[in-house]
């Protein structure tokens, strides 16, 4: 299951048109700082930090850039912090917590939309999309 999530998460990040099939691995949108319940579970996820090093608008980049996010996973009164990252040596785009595996699918808004804010983005400006499934 973990390998299948990894393959699907990677293909989603590598392809601009390759959204994951929600029937296989459901997706969940997490607005920055807002607790969000994982459907069908008693798990709540909160996007707590975003490190956004995606390629800026109008710049030709050799790679897509790095997205590192931190999530608080609340389950049975306990909180576990996990990190998801698409291009990191110290973290991966999948992480398991509370009996589920969570995968990094995408981060919104685009760098173009963020540039239009005219200020440094805040956590509440972001929405993270993750997929999830039972951990092995």
PDB file of C-alpha atoms in Angstrom, residues 1 5 12 21 37-38 43 51 53 60 62 64 66-67 70 74-75 79 94 108-109 117 120 123 135-136:
ATOM      1  CA  UNK A   1       0.000   0.000   0.000  1.00  0.00           C
ATOM      2  CA  UNK A   5       0.790   5.675  -2.491  1.00  0.00           C
ATOM      3  CA  UNK A  12       0.946  13.532  -9.348  1.00  0.00           C
ATOM      4  CA  UNK A  21      -7.983   9.079  -8.529  1.00  0.00           C
ATOM      5  CA  UNK A  37     -11.053  15.824  10.030  1.00  0.00           C
ATOM      6  CA  UNK A  38     -10.016  12.885   7.852  1.00  0.00           C
ATOM      7  CA  UNK A  43      -8.048  11.774  12.937  1.00  0.00           C
ATOM      8  CA  UNK A  51       8.371  26.064   3.426  1.00  0.00           C
ATOM      9  CA  UNK A  53      10.673  27.100  -2.518  1.00  0.00           C
ATOM     10  CA  UNK A  60      13.022  29.380 -16.016  1.00  0.00           C
ATOM     11  CA  UNK A  62      15.820  23.509 -13.854  1.00  0.00           C
ATOM     12  CA  UNK A  64      10.115  22.359  -9.857  1.00  0.00           C
ATOM     13  CA  UNK A  66      10.874  22.252  -2.960  1.00  0.00           C
ATOM     14  CA  UNK A  67       7.708  22.086  -0.891  1.00  0.00           C
ATOM     15  CA  UNK A  70       4.517  20.214   8.643  1.00  0.00           C
ATOM     16  CA  UNK A  74      -4.374  14.451  16.242  1.00  0.00           C
ATOM     17  CA  UNK A  75      -5.727  11.022  17.188  1.00  0.00           C
ATOM     18  CA  UNK A  79      -0.649  14.861  18.650  1.00  0.00           C
ATOM     19  CA  UNK A  94       4.839  10.143   2.397  1.00  0.00           C
ATOM     20  CA  UNK A 108      -1.995  26.054  -3.620  1.00  0.00           C
ATOM     21  CA  UNK A 109      -2.025  28.812  -4.559  1.00  0.00           C
ATOM     22  CA  UNK A 117      -0.385  39.356  -2.748  1.00  0.00           C
ATOM     23  CA  UNK A 120       5.233  37.596   2.300  1.00  0.00           C
ATOM     24  CA  UNK A 123       0.247  30.119   6.609  1.00  0.00           C
ATOM     25  CA  UNK A 135      -0.631   2.357   6.708  1.00  0.00           C
ATOM     26  CA  UNK A 136       0.941  -1.049   6.217  1.00  0.00           C
TER      27      UNK A 136
END
